[in-house]
Tab-separated table of C-alpha atoms and ligand atoms in Angstrom:
chain	number	residue	atom	x	y	z
A	4	MET	CA	122.947	155.733	58.029
A	5	SER	CA	125.028	154.482	60.795
A	6	ARG	CA	128.690	155.244	61.581
A	7	ILE	CA	131.548	152.151	61.864
A	8	ALA	CA	134.132	153.054	63.959
A	9	ILE	CA	137.699	151.559	62.620
A	10	MET	CA	140.451	151.870	65.395
A	11	ALA	CA	143.986	150.950	63.912
A	12	ALA	CA	146.935	150.060	66.911
A	13	MET	CA	149.588	151.394	64.325
A	14	GLN	CA	150.022	154.819	62.542
A	15	GLU	CA	150.662	153.132	59.468
A	16	GLU	CA	147.987	151.067	59.392
A	17	LEU	CA	146.261	154.853	60.320
A	18	ARG	CA	147.682	156.051	57.395
A	19	ALA	CA	146.643	153.811	54.556
A	20	LEU	CA	142.823	153.695	55.557
A	21	LEU	CA	143.112	157.894	55.527
A	22	ALA	CA	144.202	157.207	52.218
A	23	LEU	CA	141.346	155.569	51.257
A	24	MET	CA	138.920	158.228	52.490
A	25	PRO	CA	137.865	160.690	49.978
A	26	ASP	CA	136.593	163.399	52.189
A	27	GLU	CA	138.471	163.013	55.910
A	28	HIS	CA	137.874	165.259	58.513
A	29	LYS	CA	139.636	165.602	61.682
A	30	GLN	CA	138.056	166.285	65.600
A	31	VAL	CA	140.193	166.543	67.754
A	32	LEU	CA	139.219	165.089	71.698
A	33	GLY	CA	141.100	164.190	74.769
A	34	GLY	CA	144.412	164.483	72.568
A	35	ARG	CA	143.081	162.397	70.007
A	36	GLU	CA	142.727	163.002	66.580
A	37	PHE	CA	139.331	161.382	64.976
A	38	TRP	CA	138.812	161.395	61.345
A	39	LEU	CA	135.381	161.589	60.331
A	40	GLY	CA	133.994	161.089	56.836
A	41	HIS	CA	133.522	157.795	54.228
A	42	LEU	CA	135.171	155.136	53.321
A	43	HIS	CA	133.855	152.603	50.487
A	44	GLY	CA	130.639	154.486	50.936
A	45	HIS	CA	130.326	153.552	54.274
A	46	GLU	CA	130.052	157.091	56.712
A	47	VAL	CA	133.234	155.962	59.147
A	48	VAL	CA	135.209	157.333	62.156
A	49	LEU	CA	138.875	156.346	62.441
A	50	VAL	CA	141.113	156.787	64.967
A	51	LEU	CA	144.448	155.698	66.225
A	52	SER	CA	143.825	153.571	69.606
A	53	ARG	CA	147.292	154.365	71.537
A	54	ILE	CA	149.383	151.772	72.385
A	55	GLY	CA	148.706	149.867	76.350
A	56	LYS	CA	145.165	149.440	77.315
A	57	VAL	CA	144.467	151.956	79.489
A	58	ALA	CA	145.540	154.480	76.050
A	59	ALA	CA	143.361	151.873	73.950
A	60	ALA	CA	140.489	151.786	76.409
A	61	THR	CA	140.520	155.706	76.423
A	62	THR	CA	140.137	156.351	72.860
A	63	ALA	CA	137.327	153.666	72.448
A	64	SER	CA	135.686	155.052	75.404
A	65	LEU	CA	135.790	158.747	73.700
A	66	LEU	CA	134.965	157.377	70.125
A	67	ALA	CA	132.272	155.086	71.496
A	68	ALA	CA	130.517	158.479	73.904
A	69	ARG	CA	131.125	161.261	71.161
A	70	PHE	CA	130.462	159.538	67.630
A	71	GLU	CA	127.884	157.014	68.872
A	72	PRO	CA	128.928	154.512	65.981
A	73	SER	CA	126.697	151.108	65.327
A	74	GLU	CA	130.271	149.267	65.502
A	75	LEU	CA	133.974	148.939	66.337
A	76	LEU	CA	136.481	147.349	64.624
A	77	PHE	CA	140.088	147.023	65.488
A	78	VAL	CA	143.084	146.561	63.292
A	79	GLY	CA	147.099	146.341	63.923
A	80	VAL	CA	149.508	143.966	65.184
A	81	ALA	CA	150.585	141.279	67.504
A	82	GLY	CA	152.734	138.304	68.519
A	83	GLY	CA	152.405	134.769	67.636
A	84	LEU	CA	151.592	132.328	70.574
A	85	GLY	CA	149.891	129.364	69.219
A	86	PRO	CA	152.095	126.760	67.614
A	87	ALA	CA	150.829	127.287	64.116
A	88	VAL	CA	150.586	131.004	64.301
A	89	LYS	CA	153.681	132.130	61.999
A	90	VAL	CA	154.469	136.015	60.804
A	91	GLY	CA	151.977	137.137	58.291
A	92	ASP	CA	149.433	135.200	59.246
A	93	VAL	CA	145.927	136.925	60.726
A	94	VAL	CA	144.174	136.462	63.834
A	95	VAL	CA	140.697	136.747	64.334
A	96	ALA	CA	139.281	137.716	68.056
A	97	GLU	CA	136.567	135.097	69.265
A	98	ASP	CA	137.200	136.147	72.813
A	99	LEU	CA	139.880	138.195	74.375
A	100	LEU	CA	141.640	138.430	77.735
A	101	GLN	CA	144.086	140.551	80.177
A	102	HIS	CA	146.987	138.119	80.587
A	103	ASP	CA	148.914	140.557	83.022
A	104	LEU	CA	145.315	140.987	85.437
A	105	ASP	CA	145.252	139.483	88.477
A	106	ALA	CA	143.716	140.436	91.677
A	107	SER	CA	143.925	136.899	93.233
A	108	PRO	CA	143.386	135.532	95.690
A	109	LEU	CA	140.860	137.996	95.896
A	110	PHE	CA	139.381	136.547	92.540
A	111	PRO	CA	140.367	134.002	90.229
A	112	ARG	CA	143.410	134.861	87.876
A	113	HIS	CA	142.927	136.986	84.883
A	114	GLU	CA	138.874	137.770	86.219
A	115	VAL	CA	138.063	141.443	86.347
A	116	PRO	CA	137.156	142.461	89.557
A	117	LEU	CA	132.694	142.897	89.159
A	118	TYR	CA	132.496	141.375	85.637
A	119	GLY	CA	132.254	137.926	86.877
A	120	ARG	CA	134.316	136.697	83.826
A	121	SER	CA	138.190	136.839	82.145
A	122	ARG	CA	136.789	136.770	78.758
A	123	PHE	CA	134.750	139.354	76.463
A	124	VAL	CA	133.375	137.993	73.004
A	125	SER	CA	133.439	139.786	70.138
A	126	ASP	CA	130.445	140.461	67.970
A	127	ALA	CA	129.700	136.923	65.916
A	128	GLY	CA	128.315	138.183	63.290
A	129	MET	CA	130.869	141.015	62.653
A	130	ASN	CA	133.756	138.005	63.289
A	131	ARG	CA	132.024	136.491	60.115
A	132	ARG	CA	132.201	138.998	57.615
A	133	LEU	CA	135.722	139.845	59.377
A	134	ALA	CA	136.937	136.565	58.684
A	135	ALA	CA	135.517	136.655	55.051
A	136	ALA	CA	137.378	139.599	54.192
A	137	VAL	CA	140.771	138.398	55.820
A	138	GLN	CA	140.489	134.749	53.277
A	139	ALA	CA	139.728	137.024	50.368
A	140	VAL	CA	143.165	139.185	51.080
A	141	LEU	CA	145.121	136.097	51.954
A	142	ALA	CA	144.204	134.289	49.349
A	143	GLU	CA	145.643	137.330	46.802
A	144	ALA	CA	148.860	138.476	49.611
A	145	PRO	CA	150.968	138.672	46.324
A	146	ARG	CA	148.565	141.136	44.849
A	147	HIS	CA	148.173	143.257	48.050
A	148	LEU	CA	151.667	142.797	49.636
A	149	GLY	CA	153.660	143.296	46.192
A	150	ALA	CA	156.205	140.158	45.597
A	151	SER	CA	159.109	141.404	47.181
A	152	ALA	CA	157.549	141.632	50.580
A	153	VAL	CA	156.227	138.525	50.077
A	154	ALA	CA	159.888	136.598	49.721
A	155	GLU	CA	161.698	139.810	52.455
A	156	PHE	CA	159.242	138.089	54.627
A	157	GLY	CA	159.050	134.300	53.966
A	158	LEU	CA	155.526	134.609	53.773
A	159	GLY	CA	154.369	131.490	52.463
A	160	ALA	CA	150.636	131.105	52.595
A	161	PRO	CA	149.200	132.979	55.153
A	162	THR	CA	146.240	131.626	57.167
A	163	LEU	CA	143.962	133.140	59.208
A	164	HIS	CA	143.289	132.082	62.748
A	165	ARG	CA	140.518	132.467	65.127
A	166	GLY	CA	140.464	132.358	68.593
A	167	LEU	CA	141.808	133.670	72.066
A	168	ILE	CA	144.016	136.994	71.697
A	169	VAL	CA	145.421	138.401	75.122
A	170	SER	CA	146.380	141.588	76.214
A	171	GLY	CA	149.372	142.658	78.695
A	172	ASP	CA	150.425	145.994	78.994
A	173	ARG	CA	154.047	144.501	78.040
A	174	PHE	CA	155.473	143.389	74.729
A	175	VAL	CA	156.650	140.248	74.618
A	176	ALA	CA	159.552	139.858	72.798
A	177	SER	CA	161.766	136.725	74.612
A	178	GLY	CA	160.745	133.261	74.396
A	179	ALA	CA	160.774	132.630	78.217
A	180	GLU	CA	158.023	134.990	78.591
A	181	SER	CA	155.924	134.028	75.320
A	182	ALA	CA	156.546	130.204	76.654
A	183	ALA	CA	154.634	131.196	79.974
A	184	LEU	CA	152.157	132.727	78.299
A	185	ARG	CA	151.337	129.636	76.572
A	186	ALA	CA	151.616	127.123	79.136
A	187	GLU	CA	149.278	129.894	81.237
A	188	LEU	CA	146.695	130.384	78.522
A	189	PRO	CA	147.537	126.761	76.138
A	190	ASP	CA	144.261	128.387	73.534
A	191	ALA	CA	146.001	131.889	73.171
A	192	LEU	CA	146.351	132.092	69.469
A	193	ALA	CA	148.323	135.914	69.882
A	194	VAL	CA	149.175	138.474	72.236
A	195	GLU	CA	149.211	142.263	71.983
A	196	MET	CA	148.028	145.270	74.043
A	197	GLU	CA	145.373	146.519	73.633
A	198	GLY	CA	142.351	144.519	71.946
A	199	ALA	CA	141.367	142.677	75.480
A	200	ALA	CA	140.702	146.437	77.207
A	201	VAL	CA	138.646	147.552	73.655
A	202	ALA	CA	136.793	144.346	73.957
A	203	GLN	CA	135.940	145.284	77.912
A	204	VAL	CA	134.759	148.806	76.597
A	205	CYS	CA	132.963	147.351	73.976
A	206	HIS	CA	131.214	145.236	76.371
A	207	ASP	CA	129.994	147.735	78.979
A	208	LEU	CA	128.560	150.212	76.124
A	209	SER	CA	126.822	146.726	74.634
A	210	LEU	CA	128.734	148.179	71.301
A	211	PRO	CA	129.463	145.172	68.642
A	212	CYS	CA	133.059	144.915	67.923
A	213	ALA	CA	135.810	142.707	66.589
A	214	VAL	CA	139.708	142.564	66.628
A	215	MET	CA	142.010	141.350	63.501
A	216	ARG	CA	145.263	141.190	63.918
A	217	THR	CA	148.453	140.213	61.673
A	218	VAL	CA	151.041	138.617	63.240
A	219	SER	CA	154.005	140.541	62.858
A	220	ASP	CA	156.785	138.312	65.391
A	221	ARG	CA	156.501	135.462	67.448
A	222	ALA	CA	156.881	137.062	70.263
A	223	ASP	CA	159.989	135.929	71.082
A	224	ASP	CA	163.427	136.750	71.091
A	225	SER	CA	163.638	138.039	68.116
A	226	ALA	CA	160.273	139.722	68.393
A	227	HIS	CA	161.287	143.539	67.666
A	228	VAL	CA	163.691	142.137	64.056
A	229	ASP	CA	162.094	143.524	61.148
A	230	PHE	CA	159.226	145.259	63.263
A	231	ASN	CA	158.586	148.702	61.611
A	232	ALA	CA	159.108	147.271	58.064
A	233	PHE	CA	156.769	144.475	58.511
A	234	ILE	CA	154.110	147.206	59.890
A	235	ARG	CA	154.906	149.523	57.115
A	236	GLU	CA	154.887	146.762	54.005
A	237	VAL	CA	152.563	144.084	55.226
A	238	ALA	CA	150.281	144.628	58.273
A	239	SER	CA	149.035	148.225	56.657
A	240	ALA	CA	148.313	146.926	53.150
A	241	TYR	CA	146.671	143.544	55.157
A	242	SER	CA	144.312	145.736	57.370
A	243	ALA	CA	143.481	148.296	54.152
A	244	ALA	CA	142.776	145.529	51.958
A	245	VAL	CA	140.941	143.628	54.910
A	246	VAL	CA	138.818	147.445	55.731
A	247	ALA	CA	138.166	147.151	51.826
A	248	ALA	CA	136.986	144.163	51.658
A	249	TYR	CA	134.882	144.415	55.100
A	250	LEU	CA	132.845	147.502	54.182
A	251	GLY	CA	132.511	146.387	50.816
B	327	SAH	N1	157.053	150.995	67.333
B	327	SAH	C1	156.264	151.292	67.599
B	327	SAH	C2	155.545	150.731	68.807
B	327	SAH	C3	154.752	149.761	68.806
B	327	SAH	S1	154.484	148.753	70.128
B	327	SAH	C4	155.693	152.429	67.583
B	327	SAH	O1	156.141	153.606	67.855
B	327	SAH	O2	154.681	152.712	67.615
B	327	SAH	C5	153.756	147.128	70.002
B	327	SAH	C6	151.924	147.129	69.305
B	327	SAH	O3	152.379	145.731	68.773
B	327	SAH	C7	151.445	147.370	69.804
B	327	SAH	O4	150.193	147.747	69.986
B	327	SAH	C8	150.806	145.711	70.248
B	327	SAH	O5	149.787	145.607	70.323
B	327	SAH	C9	151.780	145.177	68.803
B	327	SAH	N2	152.545	143.907	69.234
B	327	SAH	C10	152.769	143.324	68.394
B	327	SAH	N3	154.050	142.194	68.806
B	327	SAH	C11	153.667	142.213	70.027
B	327	SAH	C12	153.621	141.829	71.377
B	327	SAH	N4	154.910	140.470	70.714
B	327	SAH	N5	153.992	141.801	72.125
B	327	SAH	C13	152.886	142.752	72.715
B	327	SAH	N6	152.347	143.156	71.968
B	327	SAH	C14	153.042	142.985	70.537
């Protein structure tokens, strides 16, 4: 049976997924803890991505080389950039770009040298299944989160967005910075720190991948407010429920 790889950006998300595994056992490689076992009847390998592009790319490379998964699903949180992308929404990446990569004037801005491209696409089939899983979870958000979290974070009608996610080695936490990103990349829906790096590794290895991010903040001056509480109470519940629906 083929093995599905699941990477989580947040420790709390990983913990919520591990709690669903009846038989997990650990293998350490490159300082990363890889968790092997079953989730909803599927053979899986789970790992914390670590934060930032290099760390996440290293994790993805080790994961792919050592455990040979058939696909890689990456869950985490992100700052909303698109005007309609609000806290509590979920973004499924169609394509991913490194917003801080700039080898101009030798190469066009954002282009990854020697790849001839700036955007890496996720797998269309995985995205379809992932989007359906997200829709099913968001439709019943209060059941997955509890009414108090819905009220605490003002999660009205959480929405799924599909499109561009941009990644860079920077926690974007000012209105000026997010406005600059919006001006430079008008179709970017969300910003985070790992997705595009992992998509590039998957491209190199012909490994189908998909990236889902729960919007934890608006990448503005209040981006850090309630960040940890949100991950604990909302993002971990969403990602565990979405992964369950995806595998189900
Ligand atoms: N307190 C956390 C650190 C989080 S770093 C810890 O100790 O683990 C930020 C994480 O959230 C990264 O995985 C990044 O991808 C994502 N993220 C959420 N909002 C972001 C934003 N506004 N800008 C960049 N990354 C963001």
